[in-house]
Coordinates of C-alpha atoms and ligand atoms in Angstrom, one line a residue:
X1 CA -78.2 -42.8 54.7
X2 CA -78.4 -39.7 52.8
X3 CA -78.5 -39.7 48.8
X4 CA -75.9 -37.4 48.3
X5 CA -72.8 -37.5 47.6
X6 CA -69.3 -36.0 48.5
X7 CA -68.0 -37.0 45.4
X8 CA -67.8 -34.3 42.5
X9 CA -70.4 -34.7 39.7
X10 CA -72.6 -37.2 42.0
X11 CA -75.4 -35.2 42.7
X12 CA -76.0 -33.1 39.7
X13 CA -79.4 -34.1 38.8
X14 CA -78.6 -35.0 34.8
X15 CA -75.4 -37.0 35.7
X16 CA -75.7 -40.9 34.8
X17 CA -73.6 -41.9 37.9
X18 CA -75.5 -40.6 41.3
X19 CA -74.7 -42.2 44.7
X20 CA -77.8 -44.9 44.2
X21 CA -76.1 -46.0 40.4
X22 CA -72.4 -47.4 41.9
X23 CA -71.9 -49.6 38.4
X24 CA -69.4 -51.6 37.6
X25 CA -66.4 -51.6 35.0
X26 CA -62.7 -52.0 34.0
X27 CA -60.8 -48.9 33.4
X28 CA -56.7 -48.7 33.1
X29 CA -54.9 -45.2 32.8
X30 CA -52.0 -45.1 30.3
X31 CA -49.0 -47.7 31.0
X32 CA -51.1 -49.1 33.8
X33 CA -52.7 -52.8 34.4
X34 CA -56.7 -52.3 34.0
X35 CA -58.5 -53.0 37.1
X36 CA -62.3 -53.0 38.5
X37 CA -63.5 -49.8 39.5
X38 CA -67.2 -48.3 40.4
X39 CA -68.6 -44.7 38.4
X40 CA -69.2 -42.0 40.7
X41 CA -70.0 -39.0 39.8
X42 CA -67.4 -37.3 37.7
X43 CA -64.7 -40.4 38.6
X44 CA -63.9 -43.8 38.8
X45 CA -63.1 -44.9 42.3
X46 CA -60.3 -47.9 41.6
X47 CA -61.4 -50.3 43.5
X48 CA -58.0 -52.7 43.8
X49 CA -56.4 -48.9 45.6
X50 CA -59.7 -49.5 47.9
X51 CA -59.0 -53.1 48.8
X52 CA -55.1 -53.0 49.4
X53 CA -56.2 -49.9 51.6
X54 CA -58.4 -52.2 54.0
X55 CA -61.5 -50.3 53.5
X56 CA -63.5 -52.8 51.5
X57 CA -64.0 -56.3 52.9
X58 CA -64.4 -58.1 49.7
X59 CA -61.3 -58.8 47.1
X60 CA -60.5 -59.8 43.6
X61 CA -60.8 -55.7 42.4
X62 CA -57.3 -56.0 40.9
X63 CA -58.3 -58.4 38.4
X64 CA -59.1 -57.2 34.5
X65 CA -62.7 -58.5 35.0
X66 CA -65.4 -58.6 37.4
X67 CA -66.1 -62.6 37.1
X68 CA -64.2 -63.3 40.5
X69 CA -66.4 -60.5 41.9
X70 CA -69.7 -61.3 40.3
X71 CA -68.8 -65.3 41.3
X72 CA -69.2 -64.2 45.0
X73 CA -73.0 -64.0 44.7
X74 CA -75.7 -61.6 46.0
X75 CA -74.9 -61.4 50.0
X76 CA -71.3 -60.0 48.8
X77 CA -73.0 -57.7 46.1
X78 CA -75.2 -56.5 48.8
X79 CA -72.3 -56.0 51.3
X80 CA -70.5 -54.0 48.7
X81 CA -72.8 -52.0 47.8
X82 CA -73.5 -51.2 51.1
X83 CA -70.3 -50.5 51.8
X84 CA -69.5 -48.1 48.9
X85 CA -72.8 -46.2 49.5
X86 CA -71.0 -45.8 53.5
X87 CA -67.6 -44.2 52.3
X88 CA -69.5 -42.3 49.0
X89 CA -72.1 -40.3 51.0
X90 CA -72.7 -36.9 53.0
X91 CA -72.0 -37.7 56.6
X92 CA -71.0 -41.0 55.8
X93 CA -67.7 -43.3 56.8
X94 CA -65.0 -40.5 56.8
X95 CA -62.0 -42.7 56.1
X96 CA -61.8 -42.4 52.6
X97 CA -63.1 -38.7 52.6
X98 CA -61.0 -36.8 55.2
X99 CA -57.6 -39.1 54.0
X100 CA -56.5 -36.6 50.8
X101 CA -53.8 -38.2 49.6
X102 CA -56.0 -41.8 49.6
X103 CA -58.7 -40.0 48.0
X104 CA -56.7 -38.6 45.1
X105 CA -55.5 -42.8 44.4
X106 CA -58.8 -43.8 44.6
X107 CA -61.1 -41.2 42.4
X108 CA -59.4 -40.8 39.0
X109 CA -61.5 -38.6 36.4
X110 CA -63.3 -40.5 34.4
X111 CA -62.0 -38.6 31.6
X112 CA -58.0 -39.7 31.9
X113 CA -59.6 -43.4 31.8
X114 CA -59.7 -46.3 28.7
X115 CA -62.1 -48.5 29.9
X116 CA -62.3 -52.3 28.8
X117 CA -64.4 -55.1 28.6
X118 CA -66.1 -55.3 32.2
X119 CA -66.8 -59.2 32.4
X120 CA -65.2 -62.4 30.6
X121 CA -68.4 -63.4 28.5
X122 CA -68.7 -66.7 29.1
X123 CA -71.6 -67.0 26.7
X124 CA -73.8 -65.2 24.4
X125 CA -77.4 -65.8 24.0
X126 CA -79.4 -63.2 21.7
X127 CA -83.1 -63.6 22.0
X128 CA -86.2 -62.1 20.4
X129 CA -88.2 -60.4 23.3
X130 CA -89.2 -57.6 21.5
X131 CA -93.1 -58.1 20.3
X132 CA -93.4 -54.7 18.4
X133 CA -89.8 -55.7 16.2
X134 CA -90.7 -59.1 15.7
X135 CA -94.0 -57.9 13.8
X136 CA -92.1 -55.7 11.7
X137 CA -89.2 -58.0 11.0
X138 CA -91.7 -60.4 10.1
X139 CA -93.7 -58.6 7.9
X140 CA -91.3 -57.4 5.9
X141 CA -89.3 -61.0 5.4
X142 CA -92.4 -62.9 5.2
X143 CA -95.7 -60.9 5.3
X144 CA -97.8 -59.7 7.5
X145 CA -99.8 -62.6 7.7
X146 CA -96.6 -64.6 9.3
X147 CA -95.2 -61.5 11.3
X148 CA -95.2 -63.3 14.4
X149 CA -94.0 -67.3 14.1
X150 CA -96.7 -69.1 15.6
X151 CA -94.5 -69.6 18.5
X152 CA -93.8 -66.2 20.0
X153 CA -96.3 -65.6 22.0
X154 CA -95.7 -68.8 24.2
X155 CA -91.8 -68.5 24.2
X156 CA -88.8 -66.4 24.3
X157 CA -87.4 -67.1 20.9
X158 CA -83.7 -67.1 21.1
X159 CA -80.7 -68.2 19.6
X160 CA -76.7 -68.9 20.1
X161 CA -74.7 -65.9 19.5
X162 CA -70.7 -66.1 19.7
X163 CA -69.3 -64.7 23.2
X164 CA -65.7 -64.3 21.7
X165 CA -67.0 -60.7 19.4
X166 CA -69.0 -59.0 22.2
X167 CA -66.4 -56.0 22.4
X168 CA -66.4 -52.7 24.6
X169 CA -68.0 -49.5 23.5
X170 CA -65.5 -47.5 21.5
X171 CA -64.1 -50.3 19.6
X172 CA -64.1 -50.0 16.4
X173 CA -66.5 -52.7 13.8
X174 CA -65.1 -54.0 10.5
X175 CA -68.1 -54.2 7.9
X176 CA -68.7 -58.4 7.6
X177 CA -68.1 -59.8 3.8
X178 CA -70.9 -62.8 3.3
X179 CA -73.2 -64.3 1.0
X180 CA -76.0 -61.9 -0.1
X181 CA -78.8 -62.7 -2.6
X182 CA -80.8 -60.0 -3.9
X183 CA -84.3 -60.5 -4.8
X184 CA -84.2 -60.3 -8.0
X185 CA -80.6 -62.8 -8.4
X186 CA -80.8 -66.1 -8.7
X187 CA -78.0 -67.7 -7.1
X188 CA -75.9 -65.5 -3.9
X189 CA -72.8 -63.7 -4.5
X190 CA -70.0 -63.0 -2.1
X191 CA -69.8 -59.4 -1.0
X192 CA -69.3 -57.0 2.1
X193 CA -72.9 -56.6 3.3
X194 CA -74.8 -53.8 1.7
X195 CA -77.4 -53.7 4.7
X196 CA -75.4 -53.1 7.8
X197 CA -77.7 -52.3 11.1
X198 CA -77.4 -52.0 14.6
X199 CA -79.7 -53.7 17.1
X200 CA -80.7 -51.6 20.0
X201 CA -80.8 -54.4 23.1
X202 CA -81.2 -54.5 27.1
X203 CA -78.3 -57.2 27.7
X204 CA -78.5 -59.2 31.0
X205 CA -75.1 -60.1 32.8
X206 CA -75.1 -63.0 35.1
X207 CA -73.0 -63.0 38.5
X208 CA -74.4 -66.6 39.3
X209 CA -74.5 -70.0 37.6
X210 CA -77.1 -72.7 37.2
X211 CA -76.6 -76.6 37.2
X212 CA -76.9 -78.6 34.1
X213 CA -80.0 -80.2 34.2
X214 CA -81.5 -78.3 36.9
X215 CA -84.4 -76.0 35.5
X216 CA -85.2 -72.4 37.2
X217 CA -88.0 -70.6 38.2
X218 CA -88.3 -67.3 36.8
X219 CA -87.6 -66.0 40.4
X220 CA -84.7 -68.1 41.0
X221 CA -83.1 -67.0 37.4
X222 CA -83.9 -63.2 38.6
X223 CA -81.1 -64.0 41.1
X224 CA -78.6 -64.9 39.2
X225 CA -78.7 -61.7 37.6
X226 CA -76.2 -59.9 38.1
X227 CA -76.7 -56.6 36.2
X228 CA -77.8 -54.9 32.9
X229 CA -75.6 -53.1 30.2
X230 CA -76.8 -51.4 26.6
X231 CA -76.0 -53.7 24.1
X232 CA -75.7 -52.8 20.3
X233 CA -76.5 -56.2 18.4
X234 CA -74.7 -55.3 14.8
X235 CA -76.3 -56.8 12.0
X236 CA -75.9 -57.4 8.4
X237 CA -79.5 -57.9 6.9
X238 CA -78.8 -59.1 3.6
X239 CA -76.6 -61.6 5.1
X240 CA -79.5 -62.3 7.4
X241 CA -82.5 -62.1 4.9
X242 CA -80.3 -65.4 3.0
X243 CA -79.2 -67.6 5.7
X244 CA -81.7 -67.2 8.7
X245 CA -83.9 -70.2 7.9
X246 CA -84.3 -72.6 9.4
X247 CA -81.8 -72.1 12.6
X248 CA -81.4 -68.4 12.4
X249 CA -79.0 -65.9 12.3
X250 CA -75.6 -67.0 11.7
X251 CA -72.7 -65.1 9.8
X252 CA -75.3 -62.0 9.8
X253 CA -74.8 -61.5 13.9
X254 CA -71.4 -62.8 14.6
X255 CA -68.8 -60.4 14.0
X256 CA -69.5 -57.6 16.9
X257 CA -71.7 -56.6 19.3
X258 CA -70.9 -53.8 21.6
X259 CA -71.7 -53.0 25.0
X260 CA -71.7 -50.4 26.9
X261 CA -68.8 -50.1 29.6
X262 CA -70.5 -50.2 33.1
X263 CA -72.5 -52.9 34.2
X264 CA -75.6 -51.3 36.4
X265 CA -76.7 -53.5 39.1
X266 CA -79.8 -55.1 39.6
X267 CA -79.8 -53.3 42.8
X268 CA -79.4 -49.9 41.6
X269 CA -82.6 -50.5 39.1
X270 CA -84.9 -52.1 41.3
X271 CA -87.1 -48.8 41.9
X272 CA -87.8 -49.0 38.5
X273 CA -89.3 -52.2 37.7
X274 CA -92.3 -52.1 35.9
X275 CA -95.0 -55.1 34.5
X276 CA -94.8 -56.7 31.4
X277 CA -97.6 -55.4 28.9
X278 CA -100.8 -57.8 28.4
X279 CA -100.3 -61.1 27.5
X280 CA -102.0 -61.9 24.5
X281 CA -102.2 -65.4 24.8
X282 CA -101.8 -67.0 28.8
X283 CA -98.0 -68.5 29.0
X284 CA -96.9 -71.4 30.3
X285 CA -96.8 -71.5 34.2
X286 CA -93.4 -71.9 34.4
X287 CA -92.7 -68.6 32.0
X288 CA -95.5 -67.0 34.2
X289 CA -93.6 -63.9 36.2
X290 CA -93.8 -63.4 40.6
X291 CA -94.0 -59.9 40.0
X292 CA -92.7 -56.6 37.7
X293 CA -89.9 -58.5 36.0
X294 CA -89.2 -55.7 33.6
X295 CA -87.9 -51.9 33.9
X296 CA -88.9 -48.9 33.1
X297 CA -85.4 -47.1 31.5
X298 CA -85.4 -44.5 28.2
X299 CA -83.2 -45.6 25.5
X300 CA -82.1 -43.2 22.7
X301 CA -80.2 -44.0 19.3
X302 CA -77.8 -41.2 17.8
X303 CA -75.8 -41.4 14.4
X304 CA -73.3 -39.7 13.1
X305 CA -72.7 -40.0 9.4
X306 CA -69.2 -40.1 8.0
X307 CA -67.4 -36.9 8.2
X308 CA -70.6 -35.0 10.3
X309 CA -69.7 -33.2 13.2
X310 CA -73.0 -34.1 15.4
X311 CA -75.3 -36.8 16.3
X312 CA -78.9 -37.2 15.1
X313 CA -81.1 -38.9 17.2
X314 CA -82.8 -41.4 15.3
X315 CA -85.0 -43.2 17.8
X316 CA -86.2 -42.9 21.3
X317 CA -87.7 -46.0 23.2
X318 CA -87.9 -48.0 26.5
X319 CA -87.4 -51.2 28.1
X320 CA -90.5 -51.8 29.1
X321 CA -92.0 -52.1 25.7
X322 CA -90.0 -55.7 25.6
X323 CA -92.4 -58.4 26.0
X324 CA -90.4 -61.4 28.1
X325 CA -88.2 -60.0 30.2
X326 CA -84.7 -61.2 31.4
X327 CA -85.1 -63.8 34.0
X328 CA -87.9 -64.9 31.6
X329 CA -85.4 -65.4 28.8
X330 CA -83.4 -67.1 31.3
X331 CA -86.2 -69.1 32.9
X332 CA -86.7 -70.7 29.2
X333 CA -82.8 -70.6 28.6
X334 CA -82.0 -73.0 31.6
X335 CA -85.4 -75.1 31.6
X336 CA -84.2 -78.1 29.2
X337 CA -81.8 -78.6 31.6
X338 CA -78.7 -76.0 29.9
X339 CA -76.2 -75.1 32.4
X340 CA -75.9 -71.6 32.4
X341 CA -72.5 -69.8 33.6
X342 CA -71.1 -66.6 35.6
X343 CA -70.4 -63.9 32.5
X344 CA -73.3 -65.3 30.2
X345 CA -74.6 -62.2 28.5
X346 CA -78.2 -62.7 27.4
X347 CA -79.8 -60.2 24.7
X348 CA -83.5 -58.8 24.6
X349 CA -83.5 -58.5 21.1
X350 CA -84.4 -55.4 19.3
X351 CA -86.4 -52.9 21.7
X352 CA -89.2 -51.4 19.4
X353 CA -92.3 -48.9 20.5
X354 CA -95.1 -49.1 18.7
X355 CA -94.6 -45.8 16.8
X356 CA -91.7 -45.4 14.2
X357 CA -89.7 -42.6 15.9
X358 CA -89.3 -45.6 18.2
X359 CA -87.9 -48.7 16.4
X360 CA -85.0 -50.2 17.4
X361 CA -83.0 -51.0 14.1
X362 CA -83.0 -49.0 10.6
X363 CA -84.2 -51.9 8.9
X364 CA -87.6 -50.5 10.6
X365 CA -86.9 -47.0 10.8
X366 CA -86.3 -47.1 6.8
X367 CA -88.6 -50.0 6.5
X368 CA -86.1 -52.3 4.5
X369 CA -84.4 -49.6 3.1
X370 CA -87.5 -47.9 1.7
X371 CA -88.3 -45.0 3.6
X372 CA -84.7 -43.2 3.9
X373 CA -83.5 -41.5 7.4
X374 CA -82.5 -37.5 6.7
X375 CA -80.3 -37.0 9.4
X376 CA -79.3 -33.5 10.3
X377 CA -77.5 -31.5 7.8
X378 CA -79.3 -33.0 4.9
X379 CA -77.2 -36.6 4.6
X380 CA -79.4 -39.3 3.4
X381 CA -79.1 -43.0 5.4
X382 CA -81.0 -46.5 4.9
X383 CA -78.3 -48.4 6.2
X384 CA -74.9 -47.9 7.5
X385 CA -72.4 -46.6 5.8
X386 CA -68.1 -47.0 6.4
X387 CA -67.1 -44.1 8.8
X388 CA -70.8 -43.8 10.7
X389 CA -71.0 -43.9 14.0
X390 CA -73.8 -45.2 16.3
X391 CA -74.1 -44.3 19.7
X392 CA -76.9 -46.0 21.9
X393 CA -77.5 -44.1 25.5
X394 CA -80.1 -44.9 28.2
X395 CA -81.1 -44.2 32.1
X396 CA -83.7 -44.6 34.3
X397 CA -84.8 -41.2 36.0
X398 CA -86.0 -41.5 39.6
X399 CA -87.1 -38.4 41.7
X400 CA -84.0 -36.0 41.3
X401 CA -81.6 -38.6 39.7
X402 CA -81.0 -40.7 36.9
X403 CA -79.6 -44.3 36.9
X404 CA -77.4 -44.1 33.5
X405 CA -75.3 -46.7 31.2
X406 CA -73.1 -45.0 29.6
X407 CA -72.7 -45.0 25.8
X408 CA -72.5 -47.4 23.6
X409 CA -70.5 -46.3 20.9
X410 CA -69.4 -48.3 17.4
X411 CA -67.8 -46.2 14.2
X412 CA -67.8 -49.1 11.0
X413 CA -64.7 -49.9 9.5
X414 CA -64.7 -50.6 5.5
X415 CA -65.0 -54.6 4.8
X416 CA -62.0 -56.6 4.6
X417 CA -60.1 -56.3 1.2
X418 CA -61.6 -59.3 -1.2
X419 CA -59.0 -61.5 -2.4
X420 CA -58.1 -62.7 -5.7
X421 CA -58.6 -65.9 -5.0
X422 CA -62.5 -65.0 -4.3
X423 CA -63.4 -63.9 -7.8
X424 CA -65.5 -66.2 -9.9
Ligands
CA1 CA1 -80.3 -59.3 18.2

């Protein structure tokens, strides 16, 4: 088959939505029901205009999520991909091509487009995978002699995040109010969080479920992945610093985390797999991985300080320096015998290089606040500020194409008013 495409926009060599991408999202126009639809190039083909037209096999497109779809399992997100890459390319299946007034229902600029959140997320799991963030973290909220807990090396640290605030890039995020202690106070005070970060993640979607009590292999959980979106774990660090021990982040992680609106297959990535780095200490066979388990995608930060008219970008990193990857974190996730679900999202945790132009959160680019970011135009950041705006972006670049994301895109919100009633 060839790797073009008779789409517009598919085939210039800098656009994030080539033939070999096809991800997967939710889009409405105005006073229309949202729908599933697939990015191509320069448009979304609708997928529900597809189906009612007979030239996909495989329904459910008209629903506002793509759990029915995802539910289906890997033979029908073969098929469909197949079949998409037939009626998308060069010299391909004509019967969406040659029919003009079909093809102007079905590929809608992705510019007219709102698009929503892609799955129901059944569950949120936010782990820790990150080795060069979890040494900073550590060192700067308990010393570098206790960077890593003596656990990380042997297991995928992660924790229980809250499914019902994962939101779609573009939504807005309202600055948390919690308890913060400064260092110097003795008892905490009530207070919209002073240190408000983002989290730059990998976030794993899965299209199949697990039995409770049933453990996985990591190959077997590699299955059940479904596909991969840029997730933006917002933070509040004060919050954090107070609560986190000893069952971790609570209040500090649960009021948003964004991702970014098109789910990219596990397919469409699968050229890009790469090893995980050295293991510094042997794991556990059944956290040992078959093969490359991780990928090799560029990630980039940007933010936008209230009232600025342009991005700065404020760190540039990759996938591949995670240290577990997904179907590990699953592996571990599933192995006591928890029944995982179609729409869990699982986090990486913070994606840090090892240099600083490459950390993953501002509490490491300013190091706590310390070492202050100077964004473009002079403007002066350690944390985030009401009216900033984040924007995380990432693709994979093969030979003449790029497997992109989309952005992930927050602006904050000032904090709640405080009530009356709150005052001590
Ligand atoms: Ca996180």
């Amino acid at each position: 088959m060839n790797n073009k495409s008779w789409v517009g926009g598919a085939n210039s060599p800098d656009t994030e939505f080539p033939i070999q991408n096809l991800p997967y999202g939710v889009f409405s126009q105005a006073g229309a029901e949202a729908r599933c639809g697939v990015a191509i190039g320069d448009f979304v083909a609708d997928l529900a205009v597809l189906e009612r037209a007979g030239l996909i096999e495989i329904s459910g497109f008209a629903a506002p999520v793509l759990n029915p779809f995802m539910a289906r399992g890997s033979v029908a997100w073969a098929a469909m991909r197949a079949r998409l890459t037939a009626l998308f390319a060069e010299g391909g299946d004509a019967a969406l091509r040659d029919d003009s007034e079909l093809r102007a229902a079905v590929l809608i600029s992705r510019a007219e487009v709102q698009m929503h959140m892609p799955f129901a997320v059944a569950g949120y799991t936010d782990f820790y995978a990150g080795r060069h963030h979890a040494e900073n973290v550590g060192t700067m909220f308990r010393g570098a002699e206790n960077a890593l807990p003596p656990n990380w090396l042997s297991i995928p640290i992660g924790y229980n995040g809250r499914a019902s605030t994962v939101v779609v890039s573009g939504t807005p995020i309202r600055r948390p109010l919690g308890q913060i202690k400064p260092p110097e106070a003795e008892l905490p005070m009530f207070s919209p969080t002073k240190r408000l970060d983002i989290e730059l993640e990998f976030g794993a979607v899965l299209g199949q479920g697990s039995e409770m009590g049933v453990p996985l292999t990591v190959a077997e959980a590699d299955e059940l992945i479904f596909g991969y979106v840029l997730l933006n774990d917002w933070s509040a660090r004060d919050i954090q610093a107070w609560e986190y021990q000893p069952l971790g982040p609570f209040q500090a992680k649960v009021f948003a985390s964004s991702i970014s609106p098109w789910v990219v297959t596990k397919a469409a990535l699968e050229p890009f797999r790469v090893s995980a780095p050295k293991r510094a200490r042997p794991l556990l066979p059944y956290l040992r991985e078959p093969g490359p388990m991780l990928y090799d995608i560029q990630l980039e930060v940007r933010m936008r300080a209230a009232g600025q008219g342009h991005d700065t970008v404020i760190s540039r990193t990759n996938t591949r320096e995670l240290y577990y990857s997904a179907a590990q974190q699953l592996t571990h996730h599933a192995i006591g015998g928890c029944k995982m679900s179609v729409g869990d999202l699982l986090g990486s945790g913070t994606i840090s290089g090892p240099e600083k132009a490459s950390r993953g959160s501002l509490l490491e680019l300013t190091w706590g606040g310390k070492e202050p970011l100077m964004l473009d135009g002079g403007v002066e950041r350690r944390f985030i500020e009401d009216g900033d705006t984040l924007t995380l972006s990432g693709f994979a670049q093969g030979e003449g194409y790029r497997i992109g994301f989309g952005e992930c895109v927050g602006t904050i919100l000032p904090a709640p008013a405080l009530r009356p009633e709150w005052a001590e």
